[in-house]
Coordinates of C-alpha atoms in Angstrom, one line a residue:
Chain J
M667 CA -7.2 -4.8 36.6
T668 CA -9.2 -1.8 36.2
A669 CA -8.8 0.9 34.1
D670 CA -7.3 3.3 36.5
S671 CA -4.7 0.9 38.0
G672 CA -1.4 2.9 38.3
S673 CA 1.1 1.1 35.9
P674 CA 4.3 0.7 37.4
D675 CA 2.5 -0.6 40.8
L676 CA 1.4 -3.9 39.3
R677 CA 3.6 -6.8 40.5
T678 CA 4.9 -10.0 38.7
G679 CA 2.1 -12.3 38.1
D680 CA -0.8 -9.5 38.0
L681 CA -0.9 -9.9 34.4
V682 CA -1.1 -13.6 34.4
D683 CA -4.0 -13.5 37.0
A684 CA -5.7 -10.7 35.0
V685 CA -5.6 -12.2 31.4
G686 CA -5.7 -15.9 32.7
A687 CA -2.4 -16.4 30.8
T688 CA 0.3 -18.4 32.1
A689 CA 4.0 -17.4 32.3
G690 CA 4.6 -19.8 29.5
D691 CA 2.1 -18.1 27.3
L692 CA 3.9 -14.9 27.4
A693 CA 7.6 -16.5 27.0
R694 CA 8.0 -14.8 23.9
L695 CA 5.9 -11.7 24.1
S696 CA 7.7 -8.3 23.8
I697 CA 6.0 -4.8 23.7
N698 CA 7.6 -2.4 21.3
Q699 CA 8.2 1.0 23.4
E700 CA 6.1 3.0 20.8
T701 CA 3.2 1.0 21.4
V702 CA 3.1 2.5 25.1
K703 CA 4.8 5.7 24.4
Q704 CA 3.0 7.4 27.2
W705 CA 5.4 5.5 29.5
S706 CA 8.9 6.9 30.3
L707 CA 11.7 4.2 29.8
P708 CA 11.8 3.5 33.8
E709 CA 7.6 2.9 33.7
L710 CA 8.0 0.7 30.5
A711 CA 10.7 -1.4 32.3
A712 CA 8.7 -1.5 35.6
G713 CA 5.4 -2.0 33.9
C714 CA 6.6 -4.9 31.4
A715 CA 8.6 -6.6 34.3
G716 CA 5.9 -6.2 36.7
L717 CA 3.3 -7.4 34.2
G718 CA 5.5 -10.6 33.4
V719 CA 6.2 -9.5 30.0
P720 CA 9.9 -10.7 29.3
G721 CA 10.9 -8.4 26.2
V722 CA 10.8 -5.1 24.8
G723 CA 11.8 -3.3 21.6
L724 CA 13.0 0.1 22.2
W725 CA 13.6 3.4 19.9
R726 CA 16.8 5.3 19.7
A727 CA 15.6 8.8 20.7
P728 CA 13.9 8.1 24.0
V729 CA 17.0 5.7 24.9
Q730 CA 19.5 8.3 24.0
E731 CA 17.3 10.7 26.1
Y732 CA 17.6 8.7 28.9
G733 CA 21.0 7.7 28.5
V734 CA 22.2 4.6 26.5
E735 CA 24.5 2.7 29.1
R736 CA 21.8 3.6 31.9
A737 CA 19.1 2.3 29.5
A738 CA 21.1 -0.9 29.3
R739 CA 21.6 -1.1 33.0
L740 CA 17.9 -0.7 33.8
M741 CA 17.1 -3.5 31.5
R742 CA 19.6 -5.8 33.1
E743 CA 18.1 -4.7 36.5
T744 CA 14.6 -5.5 35.5
G745 CA 15.6 -8.7 33.5
L746 CA 14.1 -7.5 30.5
Q747 CA 15.5 -8.6 27.2
V748 CA 15.8 -6.0 24.5
T749 CA 14.2 -7.9 21.5
S750 CA 15.3 -5.1 19.0
L751 CA 16.3 -1.5 18.4
C752 CA 14.6 0.6 16.1
R753 CA 15.8 2.1 14.0
G754 CA 18.6 2.3 11.5
G755 CA 18.1 3.2 7.9
F756 CA 17.4 5.8 5.8
F757 CA 20.1 5.0 3.2
T758 CA 18.6 6.4 -0.1
A759 CA 20.1 9.8 -0.4
S760 CA 21.9 10.2 -3.6
D761 CA 23.7 13.6 -2.3
P762 CA 27.2 12.2 -0.9
G763 CA 27.2 14.4 2.2
A764 CA 23.6 13.3 3.4
R765 CA 24.9 9.5 2.5
R766 CA 27.7 10.1 4.8
T767 CA 25.7 11.6 7.6
A768 CA 23.3 8.6 7.2
M769 CA 26.1 6.0 7.6
D770 CA 27.8 7.7 10.6
D771 CA 24.1 7.8 12.2
N772 CA 23.8 4.2 11.3
R773 CA 27.1 3.2 13.0
A774 CA 26.0 4.9 16.0
A775 CA 22.8 3.0 16.1
I776 CA 24.9 -0.3 15.9
D777 CA 27.0 0.7 18.8
E778 CA 23.8 1.7 20.7
A779 CA 22.3 -1.7 19.9
A780 CA 25.3 -3.5 21.1
V781 CA 25.3 -1.5 24.7
L782 CA 21.5 -2.5 24.9
E783 CA 22.7 -5.9 24.2
T784 CA 20.2 -6.7 21.5
G785 CA 21.2 -8.5 18.3
T786 CA 18.6 -6.9 16.3
L787 CA 18.8 -3.4 14.7
V788 CA 15.8 -2.6 12.6
L789 CA 16.6 -1.0 9.3
V790 CA 13.7 1.1 7.5
S791 CA 15.2 1.8 4.0
G792 CA 14.4 5.4 3.4
G793 CA 12.1 6.8 0.6
L794 CA 12.6 8.1 -2.9
P795 CA 14.7 11.4 -2.5
S796 CA 12.8 14.4 -3.5
G797 CA 12.4 14.8 -7.3
E798 CA 13.9 11.4 -8.0
R799 CA 11.7 8.6 -9.9
D800 CA 14.0 5.6 -10.1
I801 CA 13.0 3.3 -7.1
A802 CA 15.0 0.5 -8.5
A803 CA 18.2 2.6 -8.0
A804 CA 17.0 3.9 -4.5
R805 CA 16.9 -0.1 -3.8
E806 CA 20.4 -0.3 -4.8
R807 CA 21.8 2.4 -2.4
V808 CA 20.1 0.5 0.2
A809 CA 22.3 -2.7 -0.7
D810 CA 25.4 -0.7 -0.9
A811 CA 24.9 1.0 2.7
L812 CA 24.3 -2.7 4.0
A813 CA 27.6 -3.8 2.3
E814 CA 29.4 -0.9 4.2
L815 CA 27.6 -1.3 7.5
A816 CA 27.5 -5.3 8.0
P817 CA 30.9 -5.9 9.0
Y818 CA 31.0 -2.9 11.4
A819 CA 27.8 -4.6 12.7
A820 CA 29.1 -8.0 13.0
E821 CA 32.2 -7.1 14.8
R822 CA 29.6 -5.7 17.6
S823 CA 27.4 -8.8 17.4
V824 CA 24.5 -7.0 15.9
R825 CA 22.4 -8.2 12.9
L826 CA 20.9 -5.6 10.6
A827 CA 17.1 -6.4 10.1
I828 CA 15.8 -5.0 6.9
E829 CA 12.0 -4.5 7.5
P830 CA 9.9 -4.1 4.4
L831 CA 7.2 -1.3 4.8
H832 CA 3.8 -1.2 3.3
P833 CA 3.7 0.1 -0.3
M834 CA 1.9 3.2 0.7
Y835 CA 5.1 4.2 2.6
A836 CA 7.3 3.5 -0.6
S837 CA 7.9 7.0 -1.7
D838 CA 8.5 8.9 1.7
R839 CA 9.8 6.3 4.1
C840 CA 10.7 2.9 2.6
V841 CA 11.7 1.8 -0.9
V842 CA 11.7 -1.7 0.5
S843 CA 8.0 -2.9 0.3
T844 CA 7.9 -6.7 0.3
L845 CA 9.3 -9.6 2.2
G846 CA 10.5 -10.7 -1.4
Q847 CA 12.4 -7.7 -1.9
A848 CA 13.7 -7.6 1.4
L849 CA 15.0 -11.2 1.0
D850 CA 16.4 -10.3 -2.3
I851 CA 18.7 -7.7 -0.7
A852 CA 19.4 -9.5 2.7
E853 CA 20.5 -12.6 0.7
R854 CA 23.7 -11.0 -0.6
F855 CA 24.8 -11.0 2.7
P856 CA 25.7 -13.8 5.2
A857 CA 22.5 -14.6 7.2
D858 CA 24.1 -14.0 10.4
R859 CA 24.8 -10.2 9.5
V860 CA 21.7 -9.3 7.5
G861 CA 18.2 -10.4 8.1
V862 CA 14.8 -9.2 7.6
V863 CA 11.6 -8.2 9.8
V864 CA 8.3 -9.8 9.2
D865 CA 5.7 -7.4 10.3
T866 CA 2.1 -8.4 10.0
Y867 CA 0.7 -4.7 9.4
H868 CA 3.0 -4.0 6.5
L869 CA 2.7 -7.8 4.8
W870 CA -0.8 -9.0 5.4
W871 CA -2.1 -8.3 2.0
D872 CA 0.7 -10.1 -0.1
D873 CA -0.2 -13.5 -1.4
R874 CA 3.4 -14.1 -1.9
V875 CA 4.2 -14.0 1.8
P876 CA 3.8 -17.5 2.8
A877 CA 6.2 -18.6 0.4
Q878 CA 8.6 -15.7 1.4
I879 CA 8.4 -16.7 5.0
A880 CA 9.5 -20.2 4.2
R881 CA 12.2 -18.9 2.1
A882 CA 13.2 -16.5 5.1
G883 CA 13.1 -19.0 7.7
A884 CA 15.2 -21.7 5.4
G885 CA 17.7 -19.2 5.1
G886 CA 17.7 -18.2 8.9
R887 CA 16.8 -14.8 7.9
I888 CA 14.0 -13.9 10.2
A889 CA 15.4 -11.3 12.6
A890 CA 12.1 -10.2 14.2
F891 CA 8.4 -10.6 14.2
Q892 CA 6.1 -7.8 14.9
L893 CA 2.6 -7.4 15.2
A894 CA -0.2 -5.0 14.5
D895 CA -3.7 -5.4 13.0
W896 CA -4.7 -3.5 9.9
V897 CA -7.8 -1.1 10.4
T898 CA -9.5 1.3 8.3
P899 CA -10.3 4.2 7.7
L900 CA -6.5 5.1 7.4
P901 CA -5.6 8.7 9.0
E902 CA -4.1 11.4 7.1
G903 CA -0.1 10.5 6.6
V904 CA -1.1 6.7 7.4
L905 CA 1.3 6.4 10.1
L906 CA -0.6 6.4 13.1
G907 CA -3.5 4.3 12.3
R908 CA -2.6 0.6 13.2
G909 CA -5.0 -1.4 15.1
Q910 CA -4.9 -3.4 18.2
L911 CA -4.4 -7.0 18.0
G912 CA -7.7 -8.5 16.8
D913 CA -9.4 -5.2 16.1
G914 CA -8.7 -5.7 12.2
C915 CA -8.6 -8.0 9.4
V916 CA -5.0 -9.7 9.6
D917 CA -4.8 -13.5 10.3
L918 CA -2.4 -12.9 13.1
R919 CA -2.4 -16.4 14.3
G920 CA -1.8 -17.9 10.9
F921 CA 1.3 -15.6 10.5
R922 CA 2.5 -16.7 13.8
E923 CA 2.0 -20.4 12.8
Q924 CA 4.0 -19.8 9.5
V925 CA 6.6 -18.1 10.9
D926 CA 7.0 -20.6 13.5
A927 CA 6.9 -23.4 10.9
A928 CA 9.6 -21.8 9.2
G929 CA 12.0 -22.1 12.4
Y930 CA 11.7 -18.8 14.1
S931 CA 11.5 -19.1 17.6
G932 CA 12.1 -15.6 18.8
A933 CA 10.3 -12.8 20.2
V934 CA 6.6 -11.8 19.1
E935 CA 7.2 -8.2 19.4
V936 CA 3.9 -5.9 19.5
E937 CA 4.3 -2.6 17.9
I938 CA 1.1 -0.6 17.5
F939 CA 1.3 3.3 16.5
N940 CA -2.1 4.3 17.8
P941 CA -2.9 7.6 19.6
A942 CA -6.1 5.9 21.0
L943 CA -3.6 3.5 22.8
W944 CA -1.4 6.2 24.0
A945 CA -4.4 8.2 25.6
R946 CA -4.9 5.2 27.9
D947 CA -3.3 3.9 31.0
G948 CA 0.0 2.2 29.8
A949 CA -0.7 -1.2 32.4
E950 CA -4.3 -1.5 31.0
V951 CA -3.0 -1.2 27.3
V952 CA -0.3 -3.9 28.0
A953 CA -2.8 -6.2 30.0
E954 CA -5.2 -5.8 27.1
I955 CA -2.3 -6.8 24.4
A956 CA -1.8 -9.9 26.7
R957 CA -5.5 -10.9 26.4
R958 CA -5.4 -10.3 22.7
Y959 CA -2.2 -12.3 22.1
R960 CA -3.7 -15.2 24.0
E961 CA -7.1 -14.8 21.9
H962 CA -5.7 -14.0 18.6
V963 CA -2.0 -15.1 18.3
L964 CA -1.2 -18.0 20.4
Chain Z
M826 CA -5.8 29.7 -22.7
T827 CA -6.2 31.4 -19.4
A828 CA -7.7 30.0 -15.9
D829 CA -11.2 31.9 -16.7
S830 CA -11.6 30.4 -20.2
G831 CA -15.1 28.9 -20.5
S832 CA -14.7 25.3 -20.7
P833 CA -17.3 24.2 -23.4
D834 CA -16.5 27.3 -25.6
L835 CA -13.1 26.0 -26.7
R836 CA -12.9 25.0 -30.1
T837 CA -11.0 22.0 -31.7
G838 CA -7.7 22.9 -32.1
D839 CA -7.4 25.4 -29.1
L840 CA -5.9 22.7 -27.1
V841 CA -3.3 22.0 -29.7
D842 CA -2.2 25.6 -29.8
A843 CA -2.2 26.0 -26.1
V844 CA -0.1 23.1 -25.5
G845 CA 2.1 23.0 -28.5
A846 CA 0.9 19.6 -29.3
T847 CA -0.1 18.0 -32.6
A848 CA -3.5 16.2 -32.9
G849 CA -1.1 12.9 -33.1
D850 CA 0.5 13.6 -30.0
L851 CA -3.1 13.5 -28.4
A852 CA -4.3 10.5 -30.5
R853 CA -4.3 8.0 -27.6
L854 CA -5.2 10.5 -24.9
S855 CA -8.5 9.8 -22.8
I856 CA -9.9 11.8 -19.8
N857 CA -11.5 9.9 -17.1
Q858 CA -14.9 11.6 -16.2
E859 CA -13.7 11.4 -12.5
T860 CA -10.7 13.6 -13.2
V861 CA -12.9 16.6 -14.1
K862 CA -15.9 15.5 -12.1
Q863 CA -16.7 19.4 -12.0
W864 CA -18.1 19.0 -15.5
S865 CA -21.5 17.7 -16.2
L866 CA -21.8 15.0 -19.1
P867 CA -22.5 17.4 -21.8
E868 CA -19.7 19.8 -20.6
L869 CA -17.3 16.7 -20.5
A870 CA -18.0 15.6 -23.9
A871 CA -18.2 19.3 -25.5
G872 CA -15.0 20.2 -23.5
C873 CA -12.9 17.1 -24.6
A874 CA -14.2 17.2 -28.2
G875 CA -13.7 20.8 -28.4
L876 CA -10.0 20.6 -27.0
G877 CA -9.1 17.9 -29.5
V878 CA -9.0 14.8 -26.9
P879 CA -10.5 11.7 -28.3
G880 CA -11.5 9.6 -25.8
V881 CA -13.4 9.7 -22.3
G882 CA -13.7 7.4 -19.4
L883 CA -17.0 7.5 -17.9
W884 CA -18.5 6.4 -14.7
R885 CA -21.9 4.5 -14.3
A886 CA -23.4 7.0 -11.7
P887 CA -23.5 10.2 -13.9
V888 CA -24.3 8.3 -16.8
Q889 CA -27.3 6.6 -15.1
E890 CA -28.2 10.0 -14.0
Y891 CA -28.0 11.4 -17.8
G892 CA -29.7 8.4 -19.2
V893 CA -27.4 5.7 -20.5
E894 CA -28.8 5.4 -24.4
R895 CA -28.9 9.5 -24.2
A896 CA -25.3 9.3 -23.1
A897 CA -24.2 7.0 -25.7
R898 CA -26.0 9.4 -28.3
L899 CA -23.9 12.3 -27.3
M900 CA -20.7 10.4 -27.5
R901 CA -21.6 9.7 -31.0
E902 CA -22.7 13.1 -31.7
T903 CA -19.2 14.5 -30.4
G904 CA -17.2 11.8 -32.0
L905 CA -16.0 10.6 -28.5
Q906 CA -14.7 7.0 -28.0
V907 CA -15.5 5.6 -24.5
T908 CA -12.5 4.1 -23.5
S909 CA -13.7 2.5 -20.5
L910 CA -16.7 2.2 -18.0
C911 CA -16.2 2.3 -14.3
R912 CA -17.1 0.2 -12.6
G913 CA -18.3 -3.2 -12.1
G914 CA -16.9 -5.6 -9.4
F915 CA -17.3 -5.8 -5.6
F916 CA -17.5 -9.5 -5.9
T917 CA -16.3 -10.6 -2.3
A918 CA -19.4 -10.6 -0.4
S919 CA -19.8 -14.2 1.2
D920 CA -23.2 -13.7 2.0
P921 CA -25.7 -15.2 -0.8
G922 CA -28.0 -12.4 -1.0
A923 CA -25.5 -9.6 -1.4
R924 CA -23.8 -12.0 -4.0
R925 CA -26.7 -12.2 -6.1
T926 CA -27.3 -8.3 -5.8
A927 CA -23.7 -7.9 -6.9
M928 CA -24.1 -10.2 -9.7
D929 CA -27.2 -8.5 -10.9
D930 CA -25.7 -5.1 -10.7
N931 CA -22.6 -6.3 -12.7
R932 CA -25.0 -7.6 -15.7
A933 CA -26.5 -4.0 -15.5
A934 CA -23.1 -2.5 -15.7
I935 CA -22.1 -5.1 -18.7
D936 CA -25.4 -3.9 -20.5
E937 CA -24.5 -0.3 -19.9
A938 CA -21.0 -0.7 -21.2
A939 CA -22.5 -2.3 -24.5
V940 CA -24.8 0.5 -25.2
L941 CA -21.8 2.9 -24.5
E942 CA -20.0 0.9 -27.2
T943 CA -16.9 0.6 -25.0
G944 CA -15.3 -2.8 -24.9
T945 CA -13.9 -2.3 -21.4
L946 CA -15.6 -2.9 -18.1
V947 CA -13.4 -1.8 -15.3
L948 CA -13.8 -4.0 -12.2
V949 CA -12.7 -3.2 -8.8
S950 CA -12.9 -6.5 -6.9
G951 CA -14.1 -5.5 -3.5
G952 CA -12.5 -5.6 0.0
L953 CA -12.6 -8.4 2.9
P954 CA -16.2 -8.7 4.1
S955 CA -16.5 -7.2 7.7
G956 CA -15.2 -9.6 10.3
E957 CA -13.2 -11.9 7.6
R958 CA -9.7 -12.4 7.7
D959 CA -9.2 -14.9 4.9
I960 CA -8.2 -12.8 1.8
A961 CA -7.2 -15.6 -0.5
A962 CA -10.7 -17.1 -0.2
A963 CA -11.9 -13.5 -1.0
R964 CA -9.8 -13.6 -4.1
E965 CA -11.2 -16.9 -5.1
R966 CA -14.9 -15.5 -4.8
V967 CA -13.8 -12.9 -7.3
A968 CA -12.7 -15.4 -9.7
D969 CA -15.9 -17.5 -9.3
A970 CA -17.8 -14.1 -10.1
L971 CA -15.8 -13.7 -13.4
A972 CA -16.8 -17.2 -14.4
E973 CA -20.2 -16.4 -14.0
L974 CA -20.1 -13.1 -15.7
A975 CA -17.4 -13.3 -18.5
P976 CA -19.7 -15.4 -21.1
Y977 CA -22.5 -12.8 -20.6
A978 CA -20.0 -9.8 -21.1
A979 CA -18.6 -12.0 -24.1
E980 CA -21.9 -11.9 -25.9
R981 CA -22.2 -8.3 -25.6
S982 CA -18.7 -7.5 -26.9
V983 CA -17.5 -6.3 -23.4
R984 CA -14.3 -7.4 -22.0
L985 CA -14.1 -7.6 -18.2
A986 CA -10.9 -5.8 -16.9
I987 CA -9.7 -6.7 -13.7
E988 CA -8.2 -3.6 -12.0
P989 CA -5.2 -4.1 -9.2
L990 CA -5.5 -1.2 -6.7
H991 CA -2.9 -0.5 -4.5
P992 CA -2.5 -2.5 -1.3
M993 CA -3.4 0.1 1.0
Y994 CA -7.0 -0.6 -0.4
A995 CA -6.9 -4.4 0.1
S996 CA -9.2 -4.4 3.3
D997 CA -11.9 -2.4 2.2
R998 CA -11.9 -1.7 -1.5
C999 CA -9.9 -4.3 -3.6
V1000 CA -8.6 -7.8 -2.3
V1001 CA -6.4 -7.9 -5.9
S1002 CA -3.6 -5.6 -5.2
T1003 CA -0.7 -6.5 -7.9
L1004 CA -0.6 -7.1 -11.6
G1005 CA 0.3 -10.7 -10.9
Q1006 CA -2.5 -11.3 -8.9
A1007 CA -4.9 -9.8 -11.5
L1008 CA -3.2 -11.8 -14.2
D1009 CA -3.4 -15.1 -12.2
I1010 CA -7.3 -14.5 -12.3
A1011 CA -7.4 -13.2 -15.5
E1012 CA -5.5 -16.1 -17.1
R1013 CA -8.1 -18.6 -16.1
F1014 CA -10.3 -17.1 -18.8
P1015 CA -10.0 -16.5 -22.5
A1016 CA -7.8 -13.3 -23.2
D1017 CA -10.8 -11.6 -25.1
R1018 CA -13.1 -11.9 -22.5
V1019 CA -11.1 -11.0 -19.3
G1020 CA -8.2 -8.8 -19.2
V1021 CA -6.4 -6.5 -16.5
V1022 CA -5.9 -2.6 -16.0
V1023 CA -2.4 -1.2 -15.5
D1024 CA -2.8 1.8 -13.4
T1025 CA 0.7 3.6 -12.4
Y1026 CA -1.0 4.9 -9.3
H1027 CA -1.7 1.4 -8.0
L1028 CA 1.4 -0.5 -9.3
W1029 CA 4.4 1.9 -9.3
W1030 CA 6.1 0.8 -6.2
D1031 CA 6.1 -3.0 -7.4
D1032 CA 9.7 -4.1 -8.5
R1033 CA 7.9 -7.0 -10.2
V1034 CA 5.7 -4.7 -12.6
P1035 CA 8.0 -4.6 -15.5
A1036 CA 7.9 -8.5 -15.9
Q1037 CA 4.0 -8.7 -15.2
I1038 CA 3.3 -5.9 -17.9
A1039 CA 5.6 -8.1 -20.3
R1040 CA 3.3 -11.2 -19.1
A1041 CA 0.0 -9.1 -19.8
G1042 CA 1.1 -7.9 -22.9
A1043 CA 2.3 -11.5 -24.5
G1044 CA -1.3 -12.9 -23.5
G1045 CA -3.0 -9.9 -24.9
R1046 CA -4.4 -9.0 -21.4
I1047 CA -3.7 -5.2 -21.1
A1048 CA -7.4 -3.9 -21.4
A1049 CA -6.7 -0.4 -20.1
F1050 CA -3.7 2.0 -19.3
Q1051 CA -4.7 4.6 -16.4
L1052 CA -2.3 7.5 -15.3
A1053 CA -2.2 9.3 -12.1
D1054 CA 0.9 10.4 -10.3
W1055 CA 1.7 9.6 -6.5
V1056 CA 2.0 12.3 -4.1
T1057 CA 2.2 12.3 -0.4
P1058 CA 1.2 13.1 2.2
L1059 CA -1.9 10.7 1.7
P1060 CA -5.0 12.3 2.9
E1061 CA -7.4 10.6 5.5
G1062 CA -9.1 7.7 3.9
V1063 CA -6.3 7.7 1.0
L1064 CA -8.7 7.8 -1.8
L1065 CA -8.5 11.5 -3.0
G1066 CA -4.8 12.0 -3.1
R1067 CA -3.7 11.0 -6.4
G1068 CA -1.4 13.5 -8.1
Q1069 CA -1.5 15.5 -11.4
L1070 CA 0.9 14.0 -14.0
G1071 CA 4.6 15.1 -13.3
D1072 CA 3.7 16.1 -9.7
G1073 CA 4.9 13.1 -8.0
C1074 CA 7.6 10.3 -8.0
V1075 CA 6.2 7.7 -10.8
D1076 CA 8.0 7.1 -13.7
L1077 CA 5.1 7.7 -16.0
R1078 CA 7.3 7.5 -19.1
G1079 CA 8.7 4.5 -18.1
F1080 CA 5.5 2.9 -17.6
R1081 CA 4.1 4.0 -21.0
E1082 CA 7.1 2.9 -23.0
Q1083 CA 6.7 -0.6 -21.3
V1084 CA 2.9 -1.1 -21.9
D1085 CA 3.9 0.2 -25.5
A1086 CA 6.7 -2.5 -25.7
A1087 CA 4.3 -5.2 -24.5
G1088 CA 2.0 -4.5 -27.6
Y1089 CA -0.7 -2.2 -26.1
S1090 CA -1.7 0.3 -28.7
G1091 CA -5.1 1.6 -27.1
A1092 CA -6.1 4.8 -25.0
V1093 CA -3.8 6.3 -22.4
E1094 CA -6.5 7.2 -19.7
V1095 CA -5.9 10.0 -17.0
E1096 CA -7.8 9.1 -14.1
I1097 CA -7.0 11.6 -11.1
F1098 CA -9.1 11.8 -7.9
N1099 CA -7.9 15.3 -6.6
P1100 CA -10.1 17.8 -5.0
A1101 CA -7.5 20.6 -6.2
L1102 CA -8.3 19.7 -9.7
W1103 CA -12.0 19.6 -9.1
A1104 CA -11.9 23.1 -7.6
R1105 CA -10.6 24.5 -11.3
D1106 CA -12.0 25.3 -14.4
G1107 CA -12.5 21.8 -16.3
A1108 CA -11.0 23.1 -19.4
E1109 CA -7.8 24.6 -17.7
V1110 CA -7.4 21.1 -15.9
V1111 CA -7.6 19.4 -19.2
A1112 CA -5.3 21.8 -20.9
E1113 CA -2.9 21.1 -18.0
I1114 CA -3.0 17.5 -18.4
A1115 CA -2.5 17.5 -22.1
R1116 CA 0.8 19.7 -21.4
R1117 CA 1.8 17.3 -18.7
Y1118 CA 1.1 14.2 -20.7
R1119 CA 3.4 15.6 -23.8
E1120 CA 6.1 16.3 -20.9
H1121 CA 5.9 13.2 -18.9
V1122 CA 4.3 10.6 -20.9
L1123 CA 5.0 10.9 -24.8

């Protein structure tokens, strides 16, 4: 595979040849849509299916733009499993009107997940509303929202997956910062209704994570496992600085082994927000991910 | 006080008049040198003493440049207490040569702290060495270094203060990210030799902090209490984005009450790295801090 290979022209097995992986090696690999957002949804489907990647994680905005039913059909036709839908959440508003709007939007997200036949809706909790300083109260509002949404999601066979984000996002994006906090909330609900996301980028620094992964696994709470590496310096706004697998300091294999040992056997989804990857050919990026996955994760 | 007031010309009591504070209100206030780094050391001493601020936190580089003995004399002459010296640490090198260099440098830092008659040397542990992925091992090297340094420091009446830094610095600056981790290390040593720093900027997001502050207080481990607020967006490199007191989302008063309730009665040191503050008149900045301190902390 060369840097200028046209992405959707690659055929099944090309990736296997290119990276020296067997189909079994890639059996759990999923590519999150945002990792190769230079691709349209049809390019993503053709590219991943053609390259032998069996799963994709999707985002609501590009799916809505393409059409939710149409996207679901595309996934079925290309044989791709939708391993997660990103994202619901943003539950922390204290204003009643903003709160109702958020709940309506989350019910729509659950409906979309059901159409896409994914069992996992990823939730980013939301940050502290402007002017507020009570983060514990904001976390309680997350739990309140889940109590309202979990039955609706369960009726549609969708599990809500609380994603703890790195503490650097606690004020403006997600008041749930550790796997322990996510589990403290999730465990108020049945395990088949509310789970957690284990994302290496957000959790790698925390010495309590091994114990919390074991706790999550024992309770059947691991709804998704996502990979990105940690690299510095962080860019302004700290959102788009995630590293390609192997470029940073995260013990990715150690994480995968812990998650496996905890009983998780689902998809391993690669979600990297990085403009340098977006500037490259999509198929080249996915092939590189598959090589790095084999080298640093399997 | 006006924006163009010359900083060292203010006299004792001016700040009290300007902010409506009484001298008792400011009795615990300390200004970290880096907060007003536009000031030379004599300007800092004259400015703080003149404004009625009884304490300063100093940094090694500007003190060395001015002369350590000379700085100590200046502090004595202006009646200022040196509440902490920043900083020792950077203990995580695995290379033996780099490690020896770090230990020599830390012994020099302890000597300087002793000359400045401060009982508190702040330690920033250091990040993960390039290419390494074992953060637990790096944290163990921090404990190893403390075992070597603590007796040397104790002989000079200097307490080593482990500062947990926000997890966004874990890879490149400080592998000790939570107050719990800092205490886990500190508690291996006598409380009068190794303590911890409670800094609101680094710890505000952590739901375990109230319990850890109580633990630290019960063990007599709180060596320093530092304030900065959390504001977003974070700048590139995430080092210089700390907020003036009251500008962000940290419950500063809640922190101060918890630290007090845990038995801490020492200095409350304001340490804000922010280019917008550095661009202003130093005395104006300190007066603003005193007002904000009264409004948001006392």
